Amino acid sequence: MISVCMATYNGEKYLKEQLDSILKQIQSSDEVIVSDDGSSDLTRTIVQEYQNQYKNIHLVNGPKCGVQKNFENALKHAKGDILFLSDQDDIWVEGKVNRILKEFENENTLCVVHDAEIVDGNLNRVQDSFFKLKNGKPGLLHNLYKNAFIGCCMAFRKSVFEKSYPFPDHIEMHDWWIGLVAECMGNTVFIYEPYLKYRRHGENTSSLHHHPLKKMISNRLYFIWQLIVRWKQVGWHD
């Protein structure tokens, strides 16, 4: 069983396209968890309409504490063995789920990240590869230096979430944290094929731009500290 964990907030514009692209790739025995953080538009109505047709979609109330805690809330409700993260505004390319699940046939694989094509709000190509932009490849030190763990392209075993939960306060992004925890635990796999249309439309909560140097350094030092704290609390292996 897989769980697709989506965080929403005022996502009515692109949500139907995203849900359609997901639902055509998963089984009825899988689930979609939508954690909505208090949308004031038609987001919840759209999800409820889909619930009338698909019994494996579950709408839960978000904590209203920002995008990281909203994703954490969706993951907390997930029952699957493999957890997929999903934004509300992208498009899953055909074959994404099967390609990722193939990697999880190796019991040592803990986390899988695939490449994405960056597009604008109308799905016009902006860049053909997110990995080229970020020099995406596995490795703890590499991804501390230049993060390529992008949530909308990630899937991981439930054990990775269990080690990364709760997300530390003040981390830069949840997907970066989860990816680094997976690197500490063991094997991550990068797929150099674009299985997502990564929509950048000016209203995204994340940014592709670099932060000032001082902030970049402080982010990484904080991650290192939190990884050490978590290792002392729970260890990386059962």
XYZ file of N, CA and C in Angstrom:
714
model
N 0.838 -1.206 0.000
C 0.000 0.000 0.000
C 0.866 1.245 0.000
N 0.498 2.220 -0.815
C 1.189 3.501 -0.810
C 0.220 4.585 -0.355
N 0.792 5.622 0.236
C 0.029 6.793 0.651
C 0.607 8.010 -0.051
N -0.241 8.748 -0.734
C 0.145 10.021 -1.330
C -0.274 11.111 -0.359
N 0.683 11.877 0.124
C 0.427 12.879 1.162
C 0.542 14.272 0.556
N -0.573 14.964 0.495
C -0.647 16.271 -0.142
C -1.024 17.332 0.884
N -0.328 18.457 0.828
C -0.676 19.619 1.650
C -1.313 20.666 0.754
N -2.493 21.153 1.149
C -3.170 22.156 0.329
C -3.434 23.424 1.116
N -3.470 24.519 0.367
C -3.913 25.813 0.897
C -4.255 26.701 -0.284
N -5.533 26.994 -0.435
C -6.017 27.834 -1.543
C -5.454 27.364 -2.886
N -5.652 26.082 -3.164
C -5.073 25.489 -4.367
C -6.062 25.179 -5.468
N -7.208 25.853 -5.472
C -8.280 25.484 -6.401
C -7.867 25.549 -7.878
N -6.919 26.409 -8.220
C -6.623 26.670 -9.631
C -6.074 25.447 -10.348
N -5.199 24.694 -9.692
C -4.527 23.575 -10.357
C -4.838 22.212 -9.729
N -5.617 22.183 -8.680
C -5.777 20.973 -7.887
C -6.386 19.813 -8.671
N -7.390 20.078 -9.495
C -8.035 18.997 -10.231
C -7.054 18.298 -11.159
N -6.233 19.077 -11.861
C -5.243 18.483 -12.760
C -4.289 17.577 -11.996
N -3.873 18.032 -10.828
C -2.939 17.238 -10.038
C -3.583 15.950 -9.538
N -4.783 16.064 -8.981
C -5.467 14.866 -8.487
C -5.712 13.862 -9.609
N -6.104 14.340 -10.780
C -6.322 13.440 -11.909
C -5.041 12.695 -12.281
N -3.921 13.408 -12.278
C -2.651 12.792 -12.670
C -2.201 11.753 -11.650
N -2.586 11.921 -10.393
C -2.241 10.966 -9.336
C -3.149 9.749 -9.380
N -4.446 9.992 -9.435
C -5.421 8.914 -9.310
C -5.346 7.897 -10.444
N -4.904 8.326 -11.611
C -4.798 7.382 -12.720
C -3.599 6.443 -12.566
N -2.735 6.712 -11.579
C -1.531 5.894 -11.410
C -1.563 5.000 -10.169
N -2.498 5.230 -9.260
C -2.518 4.445 -8.026
C -3.697 3.473 -8.033
N -3.638 2.509 -7.123
C -4.681 1.499 -7.019
C -5.759 1.947 -6.019
N -6.900 1.311 -6.094
C -7.977 1.642 -5.160
C -7.605 1.273 -3.730
N -6.650 0.368 -3.574
C -6.183 -0.025 -2.242
C -5.173 0.965 -1.664
N -4.681 1.882 -2.494
C -3.794 2.938 -2.022
C -4.638 4.097 -1.489
N -3.993 5.125 -0.992
C -4.755 6.248 -0.436
C -4.105 7.584 -0.776
N -4.936 8.608 -0.789
C -4.476 9.993 -0.918
C -4.928 10.740 0.333
N -3.974 11.260 1.073
C -4.265 12.054 2.258
C -4.083 13.517 1.892
N -5.138 14.305 2.014
C -5.072 15.736 1.737
C -5.239 16.482 3.052
N -4.181 17.163 3.471
C -4.244 17.986 4.676
C -4.434 19.434 4.242
N -5.603 19.970 4.521
C -5.901 21.336 4.085
C -5.745 22.308 5.252
N -4.991 23.356 4.992
C -4.597 24.268 6.066
C -5.529 25.476 6.185
N -6.827 25.247 6.016
C -7.788 26.326 6.195
C -8.022 27.154 4.950
N -8.120 26.487 3.797
C -8.332 27.203 2.534
C -9.616 28.020 2.568
N -9.556 29.199 1.954
C -10.733 30.065 1.870
C -11.341 30.052 0.467
N -10.742 29.294 -0.440
C -11.289 29.177 -1.794
C -12.048 27.847 -1.914
N -12.101 27.277 -3.096
C -12.880 26.056 -3.317
C -12.071 24.767 -3.153
N -10.880 24.863 -2.573
C -10.024 23.681 -2.441
C -10.743 22.528 -1.743
N -11.314 22.785 -0.583
C -11.974 21.715 0.171
C -13.178 21.158 -0.590
N -13.903 22.010 -1.259
C -15.054 21.571 -2.052
C -14.617 20.626 -3.165
N -13.505 20.976 -3.827
C -12.984 20.129 -4.899
C -12.599 18.760 -4.358
N -11.892 18.739 -3.235
C -11.482 17.463 -2.642
C -12.709 16.643 -2.258
N -13.707 17.282 -1.687
C -14.915 16.571 -1.284
C -15.662 16.000 -2.494
N -15.634 16.713 -3.609
C -16.243 16.185 -4.830
C -15.526 14.914 -5.294
N -14.204 14.931 -5.202
C -13.438 13.739 -5.565
C -13.712 12.603 -4.589
N -13.916 12.933 -3.321
C -14.220 11.899 -2.326
C -15.508 11.155 -2.662
N -16.446 11.834 -3.283
C -17.703 11.190 -3.659
C -17.493 10.111 -4.718
N -16.417 10.266 -5.477
C -16.132 9.317 -6.553
C -15.056 8.305 -6.163
N -14.100 8.746 -5.351
C -12.969 7.891 -4.966
C -12.969 7.739 -3.443
N -13.149 6.529 -2.976
C -13.253 6.280 -1.534
C -11.898 6.258 -0.838
N -10.813 6.328 -1.613
C -9.482 6.276 -1.009
C -8.855 7.660 -0.841
N -9.667 8.713 -0.970
C -9.202 10.070 -0.711
C -9.701 10.491 0.665
N -8.797 10.987 1.483
C -9.140 11.370 2.855
C -8.721 12.826 3.091
N -9.683 13.643 3.451
C -9.437 15.053 3.733
C -9.329 15.246 5.238
N -8.204 15.830 5.676
C -8.004 16.089 7.102
C -7.701 17.565 7.299
N -7.996 18.049 8.478
C -7.761 19.454 8.796
C -6.303 19.689 9.148
N -5.702 20.662 8.511
C -4.318 21.005 8.793
C -4.187 21.782 10.090
N -2.946 21.897 10.599
C -2.719 22.563 11.879
C -2.672 24.080 11.797
N -2.690 24.624 10.566
C -2.610 26.071 10.337
C -1.337 26.667 10.950
N -0.244 25.950 10.714
C 1.063 26.400 11.216
C 2.097 26.447 10.092
N 1.648 26.575 8.847
C 2.577 26.653 7.732
C 2.730 25.342 6.988
N 3.430 25.420 5.854
C 3.498 24.298 4.922
C 4.206 23.086 5.519
N 5.252 23.289 6.317
C 5.991 22.145 6.847
C 5.122 21.319 7.796
N 4.447 21.983 8.714
C 3.581 21.280 9.655
C 2.359 20.693 8.957
N 1.945 21.308 7.867
C 0.822 20.764 7.111
C 1.209 19.446 6.445
N 2.416 19.381 5.869
C 2.889 18.116 5.314
C 3.092 17.083 6.417
N 3.642 17.511 7.529
C 3.819 16.603 8.652
C 2.479 16.006 9.082
N 1.446 16.826 9.092
C 0.112 16.361 9.471
C -0.417 15.323 8.487
N -0.228 15.567 7.188
C -0.653 14.581 6.184
C 0.074 13.259 6.380
N 1.381 13.322 6.618
C 2.179 12.112 6.805
C 1.762 11.356 8.058
N 1.386 12.080 9.098
C 0.949 11.441 10.345
C -0.290 10.583 10.131
N -1.119 10.955 9.182
C -2.362 10.217 8.926
C -2.180 9.064 7.939
N -1.003 8.944 7.359
C -0.775 7.948 6.312
C -0.647 6.549 6.896
N -1.225 5.579 6.209
C -1.177 4.189 6.640
C -0.310 3.317 5.734
N 0.184 3.886 4.650
C 0.930 3.106 3.672
C 2.341 2.760 4.118
N 2.920 1.805 3.405
C 4.315 1.409 3.642
C 5.281 2.341 2.914
N 4.860 2.842 1.746
C 5.647 3.786 0.961
C 4.873 5.087 0.903
N 5.529 6.188 1.261
C 4.879 7.494 1.342
C 5.386 8.392 0.225
N 4.454 8.914 -0.554
C 4.764 9.871 -1.618
C 4.347 11.263 -1.143
N 5.170 12.260 -1.394
C 4.777 13.642 -1.138
C 4.226 14.248 -2.423
N 3.251 15.145 -2.271
C 2.659 15.788 -3.445
C 2.294 17.229 -3.130
N 2.697 18.127 -4.012
C 2.198 19.492 -3.958
C 0.807 19.529 -4.583
N 0.154 20.666 -4.483
C -1.218 20.795 -4.973
C -1.303 21.267 -6.419
N -0.167 21.575 -7.033
C -0.223 22.291 -8.300
C 0.659 21.723 -9.406
N 1.241 20.547 -9.199
C 2.092 19.956 -10.230
C 1.303 18.946 -11.065
N 2.029 18.223 -11.914
C 1.440 17.143 -12.709
C 2.356 15.935 -12.628
N 1.792 14.801 -12.189
C 2.566 13.557 -12.190
C 2.597 13.001 -13.612
N 3.802 12.753 -14.106
C 3.968 12.198 -15.451
C 3.675 10.697 -15.414
N 3.055 10.202 -16.465
C 2.703 8.785 -16.542
C 3.923 7.902 -16.295
N 3.748 6.898 -15.468
C 4.829 5.970 -15.167
C 5.588 6.271 -13.898
N 5.304 7.419 -13.269
C 6.023 7.828 -12.060
C 5.936 6.787 -10.950
N 4.732 6.374 -10.610
C 4.550 5.475 -9.471
C 5.228 4.131 -9.720
N 5.014 3.546 -10.894
C 5.616 2.243 -11.189
C 7.137 2.313 -11.191
N 7.668 3.413 -11.713
C 9.136 3.552 -11.772
C 9.726 3.652 -10.366
N 9.064 4.397 -9.497
C 9.559 4.534 -8.126
C 9.419 3.215 -7.366
N 8.271 2.564 -7.503
C 8.065 1.305 -6.789
C 9.060 0.234 -7.220
N 9.524 0.301 -8.456
C 10.536 -0.644 -8.922
C 11.796 -0.529 -8.079
N 12.166 0.708 -7.693
C 13.352 0.904 -6.872
C 13.159 0.341 -5.466
N 11.941 0.382 -4.975
C 11.675 -0.123 -3.628
C 11.601 -1.651 -3.575
N 11.700 -2.306 -4.713
C 11.821 -3.761 -4.706
C 13.113 -4.181 -4.013
N 14.104 -3.283 -4.038
C 15.328 -3.486 -3.260
C 15.027 -3.083 -1.820
N 15.070 -4.039 -0.909
C 14.671 -3.770 0.477
C 15.598 -2.783 1.171
N 16.774 -2.536 0.597
C 17.700 -1.579 1.194
C 17.405 -0.136 0.805
N 16.573 0.049 -0.200
C 16.232 1.403 -0.638
C 15.267 2.047 0.351
N 15.644 3.213 0.846
C 14.830 3.928 1.836
C 14.115 5.128 1.258
N 14.725 5.768 0.284
C 14.158 7.005 -0.272
C 14.517 7.087 -1.750
N 13.551 7.520 -2.556
C 13.749 7.664 -3.999
C 13.373 9.091 -4.401
N 14.236 9.688 -5.215
C 13.980 11.031 -5.738
C 14.159 10.985 -7.246
N 13.211 11.537 -7.982
C 13.344 11.572 -9.437
C 13.460 13.008 -9.932
N 13.885 13.157 -11.161
C 14.047 14.471 -11.761
C 12.680 15.048 -12.144
N 12.667 16.340 -12.453
C 11.427 17.018 -12.848
C 11.717 18.022 -13.952
N 10.730 18.197 -14.798
C 10.754 19.268 -15.790
C 10.082 20.491 -15.170
N 10.761 21.623 -15.165
C 10.210 22.849 -14.584
C 9.373 23.560 -15.644
N 8.126 23.867 -15.280
C 7.195 24.501 -16.217
C 6.571 25.732 -15.564
N 5.933 26.562 -16.376
C 5.223 27.714 -15.829
C 3.776 27.342 -15.533
N 2.961 28.326 -15.205
C 1.578 28.061 -14.831
C 0.752 27.411 -15.923
N 1.172 27.605 -17.174
C 0.457 27.019 -18.305
C 1.132 25.773 -18.857
N 2.062 25.221 -18.093
C 2.786 23.997 -18.427
C 3.771 24.174 -19.570
N 4.164 25.412 -19.861
C 5.222 25.653 -20.827
C 6.573 25.394 -20.164
N 7.456 24.703 -20.863
C 8.738 24.321 -20.277
C 9.603 25.547 -19.999
N 10.135 25.585 -18.799
C 11.083 26.624 -18.392
C 12.494 26.053 -18.336
N 12.622 24.881 -17.730
C 13.895 24.155 -17.699
C 13.586 22.667 -17.812
N 14.455 21.940 -18.516
C 14.141 20.530 -18.755
C 14.564 19.623 -17.615
N 15.343 20.144 -16.645
C 15.824 19.269 -15.581
C 16.080 20.046 -14.292
N 15.361 19.670 -13.239
C 15.632 20.223 -11.913
C 16.989 19.758 -11.407
N 17.347 18.515 -11.686
C 18.627 17.981 -11.232
C 19.810 18.725 -11.846
N 19.688 19.126 -13.110
C 20.761 19.912 -13.722
C 20.926 21.241 -12.997
N 19.818 21.825 -12.610
C 19.837 23.102 -11.913
C 20.486 22.975 -10.548
N 20.242 21.853 -9.870
C 20.695 21.666 -8.488
C 21.844 20.659 -8.363
N 22.339 20.155 -9.507
C 23.383 19.121 -9.484
C 22.937 17.967 -8.597
N 21.733 17.481 -8.856
C 21.122 16.477 -8.000
C 21.804 15.123 -8.057
N 22.188 14.629 -6.898
C 22.761 13.293 -6.758
C 22.739 12.920 -5.282
N 22.818 11.614 -4.967
C 22.764 11.205 -3.565
C 24.032 11.586 -2.818
N 23.943 11.468 -1.485
C 25.093 11.755 -0.627
C 24.749 12.775 0.435
N 25.059 12.453 1.677
C 24.735 13.345 2.789
C 25.449 14.677 2.670
N 26.756 14.653 2.492
C 27.526 15.899 2.435
C 27.141 16.727 1.217
N 26.923 16.040 0.093
C 26.534 16.777 -1.119
C 25.220 17.520 -0.918
N 24.248 16.851 -0.292
C 22.934 17.476 -0.146
C 22.867 18.441 1.033
N 23.804 18.360 1.947
C 23.954 19.443 2.925
C 24.457 20.696 2.230
N 25.382 20.488 1.304
C 25.956 21.622 0.578
C 24.965 22.198 -0.435
N 24.371 21.317 -1.242
C 23.442 21.770 -2.280
C 22.274 20.799 -2.353
N 21.183 21.163 -1.728
C 20.049 20.259 -1.574
C 19.329 19.983 -2.889
N 19.082 18.696 -3.139
C 18.277 18.309 -4.301
C 17.093 17.446 -3.890
N 16.818 17.387 -2.593
C 15.639 16.650 -2.129
C 14.412 17.553 -2.267
N 13.653 17.298 -3.285
C 12.474 18.111 -3.601
C 11.243 17.244 -3.348
N 10.422 17.657 -2.411
C 9.351 16.817 -1.908
C 8.425 16.264 -2.963
N 8.049 17.075 -3.926
C 7.097 16.629 -4.943
C 7.653 15.528 -5.827
N 8.959 15.264 -5.719
C 9.611 14.206 -6.491
C 10.095 13.064 -5.603
N 9.653 13.035 -4.358
C 10.180 12.076 -3.383
C 9.157 11.032 -2.960
N 9.679 9.856 -2.644
C 8.917 8.816 -1.954
C 9.884 8.126 -1.003
N 9.381 7.647 0.112
C 10.258 7.053 1.116
C 9.469 6.057 1.955
N 10.206 5.169 2.596
C 9.561 4.193 3.457
C 9.047 4.876 4.725
N 8.024 4.265 5.323
C 7.439 4.838 6.528
C 8.468 4.955 7.649
N 9.446 4.043 7.650
C 10.488 4.090 8.676
C 11.288 5.378 8.623
N 11.423 5.968 7.438
C 12.138 7.250 7.312
C 11.335 8.362 7.983
N 10.034 8.361 7.758
C 9.203 9.371 8.426
C 9.239 9.187 9.931
N 9.202 7.947 10.387
C 9.217 7.693 11.825
C 10.477 8.235 12.480
N 11.608 8.180 11.757
C 12.856 8.733 12.289
C 12.911 10.252 12.173
N 12.232 10.806 11.187
C 12.301 12.251 10.973
C 11.220 13.020 11.741
N 10.229 12.290 12.273
C 9.131 12.909 13.019
C 9.481 13.008 14.507
N 9.148 14.135 15.135
C 8.563 15.352 14.573
C 9.612 16.191 13.854
N 9.160 16.964 12.878
C 10.082 17.856 12.197
C 10.585 18.908 13.181
N 11.883 19.174 13.199
C 12.392 20.216 14.095
C 11.806 21.584 13.736
N 11.615 22.396 14.744
C 11.203 23.773 14.492
C 12.332 24.511 13.773
N 11.949 25.421 12.895
C 12.886 26.367 12.259
C 13.743 25.750 11.155
N 13.482 24.477 10.739
C 14.219 23.959 9.593
C 13.761 24.677 8.331
N 14.657 24.713 7.335
C 14.361 25.447 6.107
C 13.167 24.837 5.366
N 13.214 23.498 5.131
C 12.098 22.820 4.479
C 12.024 21.369 4.946
N 10.819 20.847 4.975
C 10.579 19.483 5.447
C 11.212 18.432 4.545
N 11.174 18.649 3.217
C 11.697 17.636 2.299
C 13.208 17.506 2.433
N 13.886 18.607 2.646
C 15.332 18.593 2.871
C 15.658 17.775 4.123
N 14.890 18.037 5.192
C 15.089 17.312 6.443
C 14.863 15.810 6.247
N 13.776 15.426 5.616
C 13.481 14.009 5.393
C 14.585 13.359 4.566
N 15.027 14.035 3.517
C 16.082 13.493 2.678
C 17.381 13.284 3.429
N 17.748 14.230 4.278
C 18.982 14.098 5.052
C 18.874 12.963 6.069
N 17.706 12.815 6.687
C 17.499 11.694 7.600
C 17.646 10.374 6.846
N 17.063 10.286 5.657
C 17.184 9.067 4.848
C 18.647 8.782 4.517
N 19.413 9.817 4.201
C 20.842 9.636 3.916
C 21.572 9.084 5.136
N 21.205 9.568 6.317
C 21.834 9.072 7.543
C 21.455 7.622 7.820
N 20.249 7.245 7.437
C 19.764 5.885 7.714
C 20.333 4.854 6.762
N 20.601 5.250 5.505
C 21.063 4.247 4.550
C 20.968 4.697 3.114
N 20.325 3.888 2.277
C 20.419 4.016 0.832
C 19.325 4.908 0.238
N 19.729 5.947 -0.489
C 18.799 6.748 -1.283
C 19.123 6.549 -2.763
N 18.109 6.665 -3.595
C 18.258 6.458 -5.034
C 17.765 7.694 -5.771
N 18.550 8.179 -6.731
C 18.147 9.281 -7.593
C 17.870 8.740 -8.990
N 16.704 9.062 -9.520
C 16.303 8.650 -10.867
C 16.442 9.858 -11.785
N 17.271 9.737 -12.802
C 17.562 10.884 -13.662
C 16.617 10.937 -14.858
N 15.360 10.780 -14.571
C 14.301 10.881 -15.576
C 13.203 11.768 -14.991
N 12.636 12.689 -15.771
C 11.625 13.619 -15.247
C 10.236 12.995 -15.197
N 9.788 12.683 -14.002
C 8.458 12.107 -13.823
C 7.494 13.098 -13.187
N 7.799 14.394 -13.336
C 6.916 15.418 -12.788
C 7.050 16.688 -13.610
N 5.917 17.339 -13.830
C 5.931 18.706 -14.351
C 5.823 19.625 -13.129
N 6.938 20.249 -12.791
C 7.095 21.053 -11.578
C 6.671 22.480 -11.889
N 5.452 22.812 -11.467
C 4.849 24.076 -11.883
C 5.312 25.233 -10.994
N 5.898 26.254 -11.637
C 6.306 27.476 -10.944
C 5.483 28.616 -11.527
N 4.585 29.155 -10.704
C 3.594 30.099 -11.221
C 3.544 31.409 -10.452
N 4.510 31.636 -9.594
C 4.576 32.907 -8.873
C 3.873 32.908 -7.540
N 3.129 31.830 -7.234
C 2.425 31.762 -5.959
C 2.900 30.585 -5.109
N 4.020 29.961 -5.518
C 4.531 28.800 -4.794
C 5.069 29.201 -3.428
N 5.003 28.257 -2.483
C 5.516 28.524 -1.139
C 7.016 28.306 -1.057
N 7.588 27.560 -1.997
C 9.032 27.337 -2.026
C 9.650 28.161 -3.144
N 10.970 28.320 -3.078
C 11.668 29.165 -4.035
C 12.838 28.408 -4.647
N 13.147 28.717 -5.914
C 14.321 28.159 -6.575
C 15.527 29.072 -6.434
N 15.339 30.232 -5.854
C 16.415 31.204 -5.757
C 17.281 30.950 -4.526
N 18.534 31.367 -4.615
C 19.454 31.203 -3.508
C 19.167 32.218 -2.408
N 19.415 31.804 -1.161
C 19.301 32.701 -0.026
C 20.630 33.424 0.176
N 20.638 34.512 0.956
C 21.905 35.163 1.291
C 22.863 34.175 1.954
N 24.161 34.400 1.770
C 25.174 33.465 2.247
C 25.048 33.188 3.743
N 24.803 34.215 4.529
C 24.708 34.029 5.979
C 23.580 33.069 6.330
N 22.439 33.209 5.662
C 21.306 32.326 5.917
C 21.609 30.908 5.443
N 22.283 30.775 4.309
C 22.633 29.456 3.790
C 23.520 28.706 4.781
N 24.483 29.404 5.358
C 25.389 28.777 6.315
C 24.640 28.398 7.584
N 23.810 29.323 8.086
C 23.078 29.042 9.330
C 22.098 27.890 9.144
N 21.451 27.788 7.957
C 20.543 26.670 7.682
C 21.270 25.340 7.797
N 22.446 25.258 7.213
C 23.185 24.008 7.193
C 23.727 23.638 8.566
N 24.191 24.611 9.293
C 24.657 24.343 10.658
C 23.506 23.866 11.533
N 22.340 24.437 11.329
C 21.161 24.023 12.105
C 20.759 22.586 11.759
N 20.802 22.248 10.466
C 20.496 20.880 10.058
C 21.466 19.891 10.697
N 22.753 20.203 10.665
C 23.757 19.315 11.252
C 23.477 19.109 12.728
N 23.192 20.193 13.407
C 22.890 20.106 14.841
C 21.663 19.239 15.094
N 20.607 19.459 14.314
C 19.378 18.696 14.503
C 19.566 17.220 14.153
N 20.382 16.921 13.158
C 20.665 15.524 12.827
C 21.399 14.829 13.972
N 22.319 15.530 14.595
C 23.041 14.964 15.738
C 22.086 14.734 16.908
N 21.219 15.716 17.168
C 20.232 15.590 18.246
C 19.321 14.396 17.991
N 18.831 14.262 16.759
C 17.920 13.164 16.443
C 18.630 11.810 16.542
N 19.871 11.751 16.095
C 20.637 10.502 16.191
C 20.788 10.076 17.652
N 21.036 11.027 18.533
C 21.180 10.710 19.953
C 19.841 10.271 20.555
N 18.745 10.797 20.003
C 17.424 10.462 20.541
C 16.957 9.088 20.088
N 17.061 8.806 18.791
C 16.441 7.591 18.248
C 17.413 6.687 17.493
N 18.624 7.157 17.196
C 19.536 6.370 16.373
C 19.038 6.306 14.943
N 19.857 5.778 14.051
C 19.445 5.690 12.666
C 19.000 4.296 12.261
N 19.229 3.321 13.112
C 18.865 1.949 12.763
C 18.125 1.319 13.939
N 17.148 0.489 13.627
C 16.380 -0.199 14.668
C 17.202 -1.332 15.279
